[in-house]
Amino acid sequence: MSFYKLYDFLRELQKNNSKEWMDEHRSYYHEVRDFYIAWLNQMDMKLADVDPDYHPTTGKKAINRINNNLLYHPNKPIYKDHFGAGLDVAPNHGDFYIHLGTSESFIAGGFYKPKNELLHSIRQALDYNGEEFIEILEKPSFKEKFGSLIDDGDSLKTAPKGFSQEHRYIELLRMKSFAVQYDLTQKIVTGDDFEEIVIDVYKEMLPFRNYLNQAVSV
C-alpha cells in the first residue's frame, strides 16, 4: 500500500462519485483509509519527538470524514476529492492540517476563519506585541516555505471595532484568518522523504502557531 494508491482511489472516486460506487468498493476505501491512518499514527509519534508541547492525536482522531456535509452544502458531491487530517489537535489550538487531494495537496496551519472571540484575542495580541509576529512572518526560511498569510480577499475594509484606522498593524488587524500553507505535489507526497518534509514544515511553522496559540489562551 502506498500514497500512489491513495491518489488512484481518489481519482476513481471522483469519476464515480456516488454511494453505489462507494458501496461496491468499500473494501478498497478502507484499505486506503487504514493506510493513511497508520501513516498518521507514525507522524503523530515523530512530531511528538520534535515538539515537547505537542498534543498526541491518533490517526483515527486526526482523519476527517470523506463525506461532504450535504445538509449545509446540498449541491456538493457526496464525497470529497481529498483526504484531510489534523494533527496536534487541542481545544482553541491552531491547526496543523494535511490535505491530500486530486485537485490540490498542501499542509496548512494556524487559524482559518476562527470564531469572533478567538479572532479578537489574536488582534489584541497583535496590538500588544505585533513586532514578534512580524519577525516570524519576515524570517527568510518562513517566507520561502509559506510566502505570506492566506488571504481569501475577505479582509475588513476598515479597522475592526476598538482599533484605530491609523494602527501600525492595520493590514494584519483587518484579516479574518491567520493561516499559512505549504503546497505539495503528488511527486512530493509519494517521495521517499515525504515524512521528513512534513516534519520540516511543522518545525518551521511552530513559532507561528505558538504565537497564535498563546494569543488565544490569554
CSV table of N, CA, C and O in Angstrom, one decimal, residues 22-139:
chain,number,residue,atom,x,y,z
A,22,MET,N,-19.3,3.7,-4.1
A,22,MET,CA,-18.6,3.5,-2.8
A,22,MET,C,-19.0,2.2,-2.1
A,22,MET,O,-18.1,1.5,-1.6
A,23,ASP,N,-20.2,1.9,-2.2
A,23,ASP,CA,-20.7,0.6,-1.6
A,23,ASP,C,-20.0,-0.6,-2.2
A,23,ASP,O,-19.6,-1.5,-1.5
A,24,GLU,N,-19.8,-0.5,-3.5
A,24,GLU,CA,-19.2,-1.6,-4.2
A,24,GLU,C,-17.7,-1.7,-4.0
A,24,GLU,O,-17.1,-2.8,-4.2
A,25,HIS,N,-17.1,-0.6,-3.6
A,25,HIS,CA,-15.7,-0.5,-3.4
A,25,HIS,C,-15.3,-0.2,-2.0
A,25,HIS,O,-14.3,0.4,-1.7
A,26,ARG,N,-16.2,-0.6,-1.1
A,26,ARG,CA,-15.9,-0.3,0.3
A,26,ARG,C,-14.6,-0.8,0.9
A,26,ARG,O,-13.9,-0.1,1.6
A,27,SER,N,-14.3,-2.0,0.5
A,27,SER,CA,-13.0,-2.6,0.9
A,27,SER,C,-11.8,-1.8,0.4
A,27,SER,O,-10.8,-1.7,1.1
A,28,TYR,N,-11.9,-1.3,-0.8
A,28,TYR,CA,-10.8,-0.5,-1.4
A,28,TYR,C,-10.7,0.8,-0.6
A,28,TYR,O,-9.6,1.2,-0.2
A,29,TYR,N,-11.8,1.4,-0.3
A,29,TYR,CA,-11.8,2.6,0.5
A,29,TYR,C,-11.1,2.4,1.9
A,29,TYR,O,-10.3,3.1,2.4
A,30,HIS,N,-11.5,1.3,2.6
A,30,HIS,CA,-11.0,1.0,3.9
A,30,HIS,C,-9.5,0.7,3.8
A,30,HIS,O,-8.8,1.0,4.8
A,31,GLU,N,-9.1,0.0,2.8
A,31,GLU,CA,-7.7,-0.3,2.6
A,31,GLU,C,-6.8,1.0,2.6
A,31,GLU,O,-5.8,1.2,3.2
A,32,VAL,N,-7.3,2.0,1.8
A,32,VAL,CA,-6.6,3.3,1.6
A,32,VAL,C,-6.7,4.1,2.9
A,32,VAL,O,-5.7,4.6,3.4
A,33,ARG,N,-7.9,4.1,3.5
A,33,ARG,CA,-8.1,4.9,4.7
A,33,ARG,C,-7.2,4.3,5.9
A,33,ARG,O,-6.6,5.1,6.6
A,34,ASP,N,-7.2,3.0,6.0
A,34,ASP,CA,-6.4,2.3,7.0
A,34,ASP,C,-4.9,2.6,6.8
A,34,ASP,O,-4.1,2.8,7.8
A,35,PHE,N,-4.4,2.7,5.5
A,35,PHE,CA,-3.1,3.0,5.3
A,35,PHE,C,-2.8,4.5,5.7
A,35,PHE,O,-1.7,4.7,6.4
A,36,TYR,N,-3.7,5.4,5.4
A,36,TYR,CA,-3.5,6.8,5.8
A,36,TYR,C,-3.5,6.9,7.3
A,36,TYR,O,-2.7,7.7,7.9
A,37,ILE,N,-4.4,6.2,8.0
A,37,ILE,CA,-4.4,6.3,9.5
A,37,ILE,C,-3.1,5.8,10.1
A,37,ILE,O,-2.6,6.4,11.0
A,38,ALA,N,-2.6,4.7,9.5
A,38,ALA,CA,-1.3,4.1,10.0
A,38,ALA,C,-0.2,5.1,9.8
A,38,ALA,O,0.7,5.3,10.7
A,39,TRP,N,-0.2,5.8,8.7
A,39,TRP,CA,0.8,6.8,8.4
A,39,TRP,C,0.7,8.0,9.3
A,39,TRP,O,1.7,8.5,9.9
A,40,LEU,N,-0.5,8.4,9.6
A,40,LEU,CA,-0.8,9.5,10.6
A,40,LEU,C,-0.3,9.1,12.0
A,40,LEU,O,0.3,9.9,12.7
A,41,ASN,N,-0.5,7.9,12.4
A,41,ASN,CA,-0.1,7.4,13.7
A,41,ASN,C,1.5,7.5,13.8
A,41,ASN,O,2.0,7.9,14.8
A,42,GLN,N,2.1,7.2,12.7
A,42,GLN,CA,3.6,7.3,12.6
A,42,GLN,C,4.0,8.7,12.7
A,42,GLN,O,5.0,9.1,13.5
A,43,MET,N,3.4,9.6,12.0
A,43,MET,CA,3.7,11.0,12.0
A,43,MET,C,3.4,11.6,13.4
A,43,MET,O,4.2,12.5,13.9
A,44,ASP,N,2.3,11.1,14.0
A,44,ASP,CA,2.0,11.6,15.4
A,44,ASP,C,3.1,11.4,16.3
A,44,ASP,O,3.5,12.3,17.1
A,45,MET,N,3.7,10.2,16.3
A,45,MET,CA,4.9,9.9,17.2
A,45,MET,C,6.1,10.7,16.8
A,45,MET,O,6.8,11.2,17.7
A,46,LYS,N,6.3,10.9,15.6
A,46,LYS,CA,7.5,11.7,15.2
A,46,LYS,C,7.4,13.1,15.5
A,46,LYS,O,8.4,13.8,15.9
A,47,LEU,N,6.2,13.7,15.3
A,47,LEU,CA,6.1,15.1,15.7
A,47,LEU,C,6.1,15.4,17.2
A,47,LEU,O,6.6,16.4,17.6
A,48,ALA,N,5.7,14.4,18.0
A,48,ALA,CA,5.8,14.5,19.4
A,48,ALA,C,7.3,14.5,19.9
A,48,ALA,O,7.6,15.1,20.9
A,49,ASP,N,8.1,13.9,19.1
A,49,ASP,CA,9.6,13.9,19.4
A,49,ASP,C,10.2,15.3,19.1
A,49,ASP,O,11.3,15.5,19.7
A,50,VAL,N,9.6,16.1,18.3
A,50,VAL,CA,10.3,17.4,17.9
A,50,VAL,C,9.6,18.5,18.7
A,50,VAL,O,10.2,19.6,18.6
A,51,ASP,N,8.5,18.3,19.3
A,51,ASP,CA,7.8,19.4,20.0
A,51,ASP,C,7.3,18.9,21.4
A,51,ASP,O,6.4,18.1,21.5
A,52,PRO,N,7.9,19.4,22.4
A,52,PRO,CA,7.6,19.0,23.8
A,52,PRO,C,6.1,19.3,24.2
A,52,PRO,O,5.6,18.7,25.1
A,53,ASP,N,5.5,20.3,23.5
A,53,ASP,CA,4.2,20.7,23.8
A,53,ASP,C,3.1,20.1,22.8
A,53,ASP,O,2.0,20.5,22.8
A,54,TYR,N,3.6,19.2,22.0
A,54,TYR,CA,2.7,18.5,21.0
A,54,TYR,C,1.6,17.8,21.7
A,54,TYR,O,1.8,17.1,22.8
A,55,HIS,N,0.4,17.8,21.1
A,55,HIS,CA,-0.8,17.1,21.7
A,55,HIS,C,-1.0,15.8,20.9
A,55,HIS,O,-1.4,15.9,19.7
A,56,PRO,N,-0.8,14.7,21.5
A,56,PRO,CA,-0.9,13.4,20.8
A,56,PRO,C,-2.3,13.3,20.1
A,56,PRO,O,-3.3,13.6,20.8
A,57,THR,N,-2.3,12.9,18.9
A,57,THR,CA,-3.5,12.8,18.1
A,57,THR,C,-3.5,11.5,17.2
A,57,THR,O,-2.7,11.5,16.3
A,58,THR,N,-4.2,10.6,17.6
A,58,THR,CA,-4.2,9.3,16.8
A,58,THR,C,-4.7,9.5,15.4
A,58,THR,O,-5.5,10.5,15.1
A,59,GLY,N,-4.3,8.6,14.5
A,59,GLY,CA,-4.8,8.7,13.1
A,59,GLY,C,-6.3,8.7,13.0
A,59,GLY,O,-6.8,9.5,12.2
A,60,LYS,N,-6.9,7.9,13.8
A,60,LYS,CA,-8.4,7.8,13.7
A,60,LYS,C,-9.1,9.2,14.2
A,60,LYS,O,-10.1,9.5,13.6
A,61,LYS,N,-8.4,9.8,15.1
A,61,LYS,CA,-8.9,11.1,15.6
A,61,LYS,C,-8.6,12.2,14.5
A,61,LYS,O,-9.3,13.2,14.3
A,62,ALA,N,-7.4,12.1,13.9
A,62,ALA,CA,-6.9,13.1,13.0
A,62,ALA,C,-7.7,13.1,11.7
A,62,ALA,O,-8.0,14.2,11.2
A,63,ILE,N,-8.0,12.0,11.2
A,63,ILE,CA,-8.6,11.9,9.8
A,63,ILE,C,-10.0,12.5,9.8
A,63,ILE,O,-10.8,12.3,10.7
A,64,ASN,N,-10.3,13.2,8.7
A,64,ASN,CA,-11.6,13.8,8.5
A,64,ASN,C,-12.5,12.8,7.8
A,64,ASN,O,-12.0,12.0,7.0
A,65,ARG,N,-13.8,13.0,7.9
A,65,ARG,CA,-14.8,12.2,7.1
A,65,ARG,C,-14.6,12.5,5.6
A,65,ARG,O,-14.4,13.6,5.3
A,66,ILE,N,-14.8,11.5,4.8
A,66,ILE,CA,-14.7,11.7,3.4
A,66,ILE,C,-16.0,12.2,2.8
A,66,ILE,O,-16.1,12.7,1.7
A,67,ASN,N,-17.1,12.1,3.6
A,67,ASN,CA,-18.4,12.6,3.1
A,67,ASN,C,-18.5,14.1,3.2
A,67,ASN,O,-18.1,14.7,4.2
A,68,ASN,N,-19.0,14.7,2.2
A,68,ASN,CA,-19.3,16.1,2.3
A,68,ASN,C,-20.5,16.3,3.2
A,68,ASN,O,-21.4,15.5,3.3
A,69,ASN,N,-20.6,17.5,3.8
A,69,ASN,CA,-21.8,17.8,4.6
A,69,ASN,C,-22.9,18.4,3.7
A,69,ASN,O,-22.9,19.6,3.4
A,70,LEU,N,-23.8,17.5,3.3
A,70,LEU,CA,-24.8,17.9,2.3
A,70,LEU,C,-25.9,18.7,3.0
A,70,LEU,O,-26.7,19.4,2.2
A,71,LEU,N,-26.0,18.7,4.3
A,71,LEU,CA,-27.0,19.5,5.0
A,71,LEU,C,-26.9,21.0,4.7
A,71,LEU,O,-27.8,21.7,4.5
A,72,TYR,N,-25.6,21.4,4.8
A,72,TYR,CA,-25.3,22.8,4.6
A,72,TYR,C,-24.9,23.1,3.2
A,72,TYR,O,-24.9,24.3,2.7
A,73,HIS,N,-24.4,22.1,2.4
A,73,HIS,CA,-24.0,22.3,1.0
A,73,HIS,C,-24.6,21.2,0.1
A,73,HIS,O,-23.9,20.3,-0.3
A,74,PRO,N,-25.9,21.3,-0.1
A,74,PRO,CA,-26.6,20.3,-0.8
A,74,PRO,C,-26.2,20.1,-2.3
A,74,PRO,O,-26.4,19.0,-2.8
A,75,ASN,N,-25.5,21.0,-2.8
A,75,ASN,CA,-25.1,20.9,-4.2
A,75,ASN,C,-23.7,20.3,-4.4
A,75,ASN,O,-23.2,20.1,-5.6
A,76,LYS,N,-23.0,20.0,-3.3
A,76,LYS,CA,-21.7,19.4,-3.4
A,76,LYS,C,-21.8,17.9,-3.7
A,76,LYS,O,-22.9,17.3,-3.5
A,77,PRO,N,-20.8,17.3,-4.3
A,77,PRO,CA,-20.8,15.9,-4.5
A,77,PRO,C,-20.9,15.2,-3.2
A,77,PRO,O,-20.6,15.7,-2.1
A,78,ILE,N,-21.3,13.9,-3.2
A,78,ILE,CA,-21.5,13.1,-1.9
A,78,ILE,C,-20.1,13.0,-1.2
A,78,ILE,O,-20.1,13.1,0.0
A,79,TYR,N,-19.1,12.8,-2.0
A,79,TYR,CA,-17.8,12.6,-1.4
A,79,TYR,C,-16.7,13.6,-1.8
A,79,TYR,O,-16.8,14.2,-2.9
A,80,LYS,N,-15.8,13.9,-0.9
A,80,LYS,CA,-14.8,14.9,-1.1
A,80,LYS,C,-13.8,14.3,-2.1
A,80,LYS,O,-13.7,13.1,-2.3
A,81,ASP,N,-13.0,15.2,-2.6
A,81,ASP,CA,-11.9,14.8,-3.6
A,81,ASP,C,-10.6,14.7,-2.9
A,81,ASP,O,-9.5,14.8,-3.5
A,82,HIS,N,-10.6,14.6,-1.6
A,82,HIS,CA,-9.3,14.6,-0.8
A,82,HIS,C,-9.5,13.8,0.5
A,82,HIS,O,-10.6,13.6,1.0
A,83,PHE,N,-8.4,13.5,1.1
A,83,PHE,CA,-8.3,13.0,2.5
A,83,PHE,C,-7.7,14.2,3.3
A,83,PHE,O,-6.6,14.6,3.0
A,84,GLY,N,-8.4,14.6,4.3
A,84,GLY,CA,-7.9,15.7,5.2
A,84,GLY,C,-7.6,15.1,6.6
A,84,GLY,O,-8.3,14.2,7.0
A,85,ALA,N,-6.6,15.7,7.2
A,85,ALA,CA,-6.3,15.2,8.6
A,85,ALA,C,-5.7,16.4,9.4
A,85,ALA,O,-4.9,17.1,8.8
A,86,GLY,N,-6.0,16.4,10.7
A,86,GLY,CA,-5.4,17.4,11.6
A,86,GLY,C,-4.7,16.8,12.7
A,86,GLY,O,-5.2,16.0,13.4
A,87,LEU,N,-3.4,17.1,12.8
A,87,LEU,CA,-2.5,16.6,13.9
A,87,LEU,C,-2.3,17.7,14.9
A,87,LEU,O,-2.5,18.9,14.6
A,88,ASP,N,-1.8,17.3,16.1
A,88,ASP,CA,-1.6,18.3,17.2
A,88,ASP,C,-2.9,19.0,17.5
A,88,ASP,O,-2.9,20.2,17.6
A,89,VAL,N,-3.9,18.2,17.7
A,89,VAL,CA,-5.2,18.8,18.0
A,89,VAL,C,-5.5,19.0,19.4
A,89,VAL,O,-5.3,18.1,20.3
A,90,ALA,N,-6.0,20.2,19.8
A,90,ALA,CA,-6.4,20.6,21.2
A,90,ALA,C,-7.3,21.7,21.1
A,90,ALA,O,-7.4,22.5,20.1
A,91,PRO,N,-8.2,21.9,22.1
A,91,PRO,CA,-9.2,23.0,22.1
A,91,PRO,C,-8.5,24.3,21.9
A,91,PRO,O,-7.4,24.6,22.6
A,92,ASN,N,-9.1,25.2,21.1
A,92,ASN,CA,-8.5,26.6,20.9
A,92,ASN,C,-7.0,26.5,20.5
A,92,ASN,O,-6.2,27.3,21.0
A,93,HIS,N,-6.7,25.6,19.7
A,93,HIS,CA,-5.3,25.3,19.2
A,93,HIS,C,-5.3,25.5,17.7
A,93,HIS,O,-6.1,24.9,17.0
A,94,GLY,N,-4.3,26.2,17.2
A,94,GLY,CA,-4.2,26.4,15.8
A,94,GLY,C,-4.0,25.1,15.0
A,94,GLY,O,-3.3,24.2,15.5
A,95,ASP,N,-4.5,25.0,13.8
A,95,ASP,CA,-4.5,23.8,13.1
A,95,ASP,C,-3.1,23.4,12.6
A,95,ASP,O,-2.2,24.3,12.4
A,96,PHE,N,-2.8,22.1,12.5
A,96,PHE,CA,-1.7,21.6,11.6
A,96,PHE,C,-2.4,20.5,10.7
A,96,PHE,O,-2.7,19.4,11.2
A,97,TYR,N,-2.7,20.9,9.5
A,97,TYR,CA,-3.7,20.2,8.7
A,97,TYR,C,-2.9,19.7,7.4
A,97,TYR,O,-2.2,20.5,6.7
A,98,ILE,N,-3.1,18.4,7.1
A,98,ILE,CA,-2.6,17.8,5.9
A,98,ILE,C,-3.7,17.5,4.9
A,98,ILE,O,-4.6,16.7,5.3
A,99,HIS,N,-3.6,18.0,3.7
A,99,HIS,CA,-4.7,17.8,2.7
A,99,HIS,C,-4.1,17.1,1.5
A,99,HIS,O,-3.2,17.7,0.9
A,100,LEU,N,-4.5,15.9,1.2
A,100,LEU,CA,-4.1,15.2,0.0
A,100,LEU,C,-5.2,15.0,-0.9
A,100,LEU,O,-6.2,14.2,-0.6
A,101,GLY,N,-5.2,15.6,-2.1
A,101,GLY,CA,-6.4,15.6,-3.0
A,101,GLY,C,-6.0,15.5,-4.4
A,101,GLY,O,-4.9,15.7,-4.8
A,102,THR,N,-7.1,15.3,-5.2
A,102,THR,CA,-6.9,15.2,-6.7
A,102,THR,C,-6.7,16.6,-7.3
A,102,THR,O,-5.9,16.7,-8.3
A,103,SER,N,-7.3,17.6,-6.7
A,103,SER,CA,-7.1,19.0,-7.3
A,103,SER,C,-6.0,19.7,-6.6
A,103,SER,O,-5.3,20.6,-7.3
A,104,GLU,N,-5.7,19.5,-5.4
A,104,GLU,CA,-4.6,20.1,-4.7
A,104,GLU,C,-4.2,19.3,-3.4
A,104,GLU,O,-5.0,18.6,-2.8
A,105,SER,N,-2.9,19.5,-3.1
A,105,SER,CA,-2.4,18.9,-1.9
A,105,SER,C,-1.5,19.9,-1.2
A,105,SER,O,-0.8,20.7,-1.8
A,106,PHE,N,-1.7,20.0,0.2
A,106,PHE,CA,-0.9,21.0,0.9
A,106,PHE,C,-0.9,20.7,2.4
A,106,PHE,O,-1.6,19.8,2.9
A,107,ILE,N,0.0,21.4,3.1
A,107,ILE,CA,0.0,21.4,4.5
A,107,ILE,C,-0.3,22.8,5.0
A,107,ILE,O,0.3,23.8,4.5
A,108,ALA,N,-1.3,23.0,5.9
A,108,ALA,CA,-1.7,24.3,6.3
A,108,ALA,C,-1.7,24.4,7.9
A,108,ALA,O,-1.8,23.3,8.5
A,109,GLY,N,-1.6,25.6,8.4
A,109,GLY,CA,-1.6,25.7,9.8
A,109,GLY,C,-2.0,27.1,10.3
A,109,GLY,O,-1.9,28.0,9.5
A,110,GLY,N,-2.5,27.2,11.5
A,110,GLY,CA,-2.9,28.4,12.1
A,110,GLY,C,-4.4,28.4,12.3
A,110,GLY,O,-5.0,27.4,12.6
A,111,PHE,N,-5.0,29.6,12.2
A,111,PHE,CA,-6.5,29.7,12.4
A,111,PHE,C,-7.1,30.2,11.1
A,111,PHE,O,-6.9,31.4,10.7
A,112,TYR,N,-7.9,29.4,10.5
A,112,TYR,CA,-8.6,29.8,9.3
A,112,TYR,C,-10.0,30.1,9.6
A,112,TYR,O,-10.8,29.3,10.0
A,113,LYS,N,-10.3,31.4,9.5
A,113,LYS,CA,-11.7,32.0,9.8
A,113,LYS,C,-12.2,31.5,11.1
A,113,LYS,O,-13.2,30.8,11.3
A,114,PRO,N,-11.4,31.8,12.2
A,114,PRO,CA,-11.8,31.4,13.6
A,114,PRO,C,-13.0,32.2,14.0
A,114,PRO,O,-13.4,33.2,13.5
A,115,LYS,N,-13.6,31.7,15.1
A,115,LYS,CA,-14.7,32.3,15.8
A,115,LYS,C,-14.3,33.7,16.2
A,115,LYS,O,-13.1,34.0,16.5
A,116,ASN,N,-15.3,34.6,16.4
A,116,ASN,CA,-15.0,36.0,16.7
A,116,ASN,C,-14.2,36.2,17.9
A,116,ASN,O,-13.3,37.1,18.0
A,117,GLU,N,-14.5,35.4,19.0
A,117,GLU,CA,-13.7,35.6,20.2
A,117,GLU,C,-12.3,35.3,20.1
A,117,GLU,O,-11.4,35.9,20.6
A,118,LEU,N,-12.0,34.2,19.3
A,118,LEU,CA,-10.6,33.9,19.0
A,118,LEU,C,-9.9,34.9,18.1
A,118,LEU,O,-8.7,35.3,18.4
A,119,LEU,N,-10.6,35.4,17.1
A,119,LEU,CA,-10.1,36.4,16.3
A,119,LEU,C,-9.8,37.7,17.0
A,119,LEU,O,-8.7,38.3,16.8
A,120,HIS,N,-10.7,38.0,18.0
A,120,HIS,CA,-10.4,39.2,18.8
A,120,HIS,C,-9.2,39.1,19.7
A,120,HIS,O,-8.4,40.0,19.8
A,121,SER,N,-9.0,37.9,20.2
A,121,SER,CA,-7.8,37.6,21.0
A,121,SER,C,-6.5,37.8,20.2
A,121,SER,O,-5.5,38.3,20.7
A,122,ILE,N,-6.5,37.3,19.0
A,122,ILE,CA,-5.4,37.4,18.1
A,122,ILE,C,-5.1,38.9,17.8
A,122,ILE,O,-3.9,39.3,17.8
A,123,ARG,N,-6.1,39.6,17.5
A,123,ARG,CA,-6.0,41.1,17.3
A,123,ARG,C,-5.4,41.8,18.5
A,123,ARG,O,-4.6,42.7,18.4
A,124,GLN,N,-5.9,41.4,19.7
A,124,GLN,CA,-5.3,42.0,20.9
A,124,GLN,C,-3.8,41.7,21.1
A,124,GLN,O,-3.1,42.6,21.5
A,125,ALA,N,-3.4,40.5,20.7
A,125,ALA,CA,-2.0,40.1,20.8
A,125,ALA,C,-1.2,40.9,19.8
A,125,ALA,O,-0.1,41.4,20.1
A,126,LEU,N,-1.7,41.2,18.6
A,126,LEU,CA,-1.0,42.0,17.6
A,126,LEU,C,-0.9,43.4,18.1
A,126,LEU,O,0.2,44.1,17.9
A,127,ASP,N,-1.9,43.9,18.7
A,127,ASP,CA,-1.9,45.3,19.3
A,127,ASP,C,-0.8,45.4,20.4
A,127,ASP,O,-0.1,46.4,20.4
A,128,TYR,N,-0.7,44.4,21.2
A,128,TYR,CA,0.2,44.4,22.3
A,128,TYR,C,1.6,44.1,21.9
A,128,TYR,O,2.6,44.7,22.4
A,129,ASN,N,1.8,43.1,21.0
A,129,ASN,CA,3.2,42.6,20.7
A,129,ASN,C,3.2,42.2,19.2
A,129,ASN,O,3.5,41.0,18.9
A,130,GLY,N,2.8,43.0,18.3
A,130,GLY,CA,2.9,42.7,16.9
A,130,GLY,C,4.2,42.5,16.3
A,130,GLY,O,4.4,41.9,15.3
A,131,GLU,N,5.2,43.1,17.0
A,131,GLU,CA,6.6,43.1,16.5
A,131,GLU,C,7.1,41.6,16.4
A,131,GLU,O,7.7,41.2,15.4
A,132,GLU,N,6.7,40.8,17.4
A,132,GLU,CA,7.2,39.4,17.4
A,132,GLU,C,6.5,38.7,16.2
A,132,GLU,O,7.2,37.8,15.6
A,133,PHE,N,5.3,38.9,16.0
A,133,PHE,CA,4.6,38.2,14.9
A,133,PHE,C,5.2,38.6,13.5
A,133,PHE,O,5.4,37.8,12.7
A,134,ILE,N,5.5,39.9,13.4
A,134,ILE,CA,6.1,40.4,12.1
A,134,ILE,C,7.5,39.7,11.9
A,134,ILE,O,7.8,39.3,10.8
A,135,GLU,N,8.2,39.6,13.0
A,135,GLU,CA,9.5,38.9,12.9
A,135,GLU,C,9.4,37.4,12.4
A,135,GLU,O,10.2,37.0,11.6
A,136,ILE,N,8.3,36.8,12.9
A,136,ILE,CA,8.1,35.4,12.4
A,136,ILE,C,7.7,35.4,11.0
A,136,ILE,O,8.3,34.6,10.2
A,137,LEU,N,6.9,36.3,10.5
A,137,LEU,CA,6.4,36.3,9.1
A,137,LEU,C,7.6,36.7,8.2
A,137,LEU,O,7.6,36.2,7.0
A,138,GLU,N,8.5,37.5,8.7
A,138,GLU,CA,9.5,38.0,7.8
A,138,GLU,C,10.8,37.2,7.8
A,138,GLU,O,11.7,37.4,7.1
A,139,LYS,N,10.8,36.1,8.7
A,139,LYS,CA,12.0,35.2,8.7
A,139,LYS,C,12.2,34.6,7.3
A,139,LYS,O,11.2,34.1,6.7
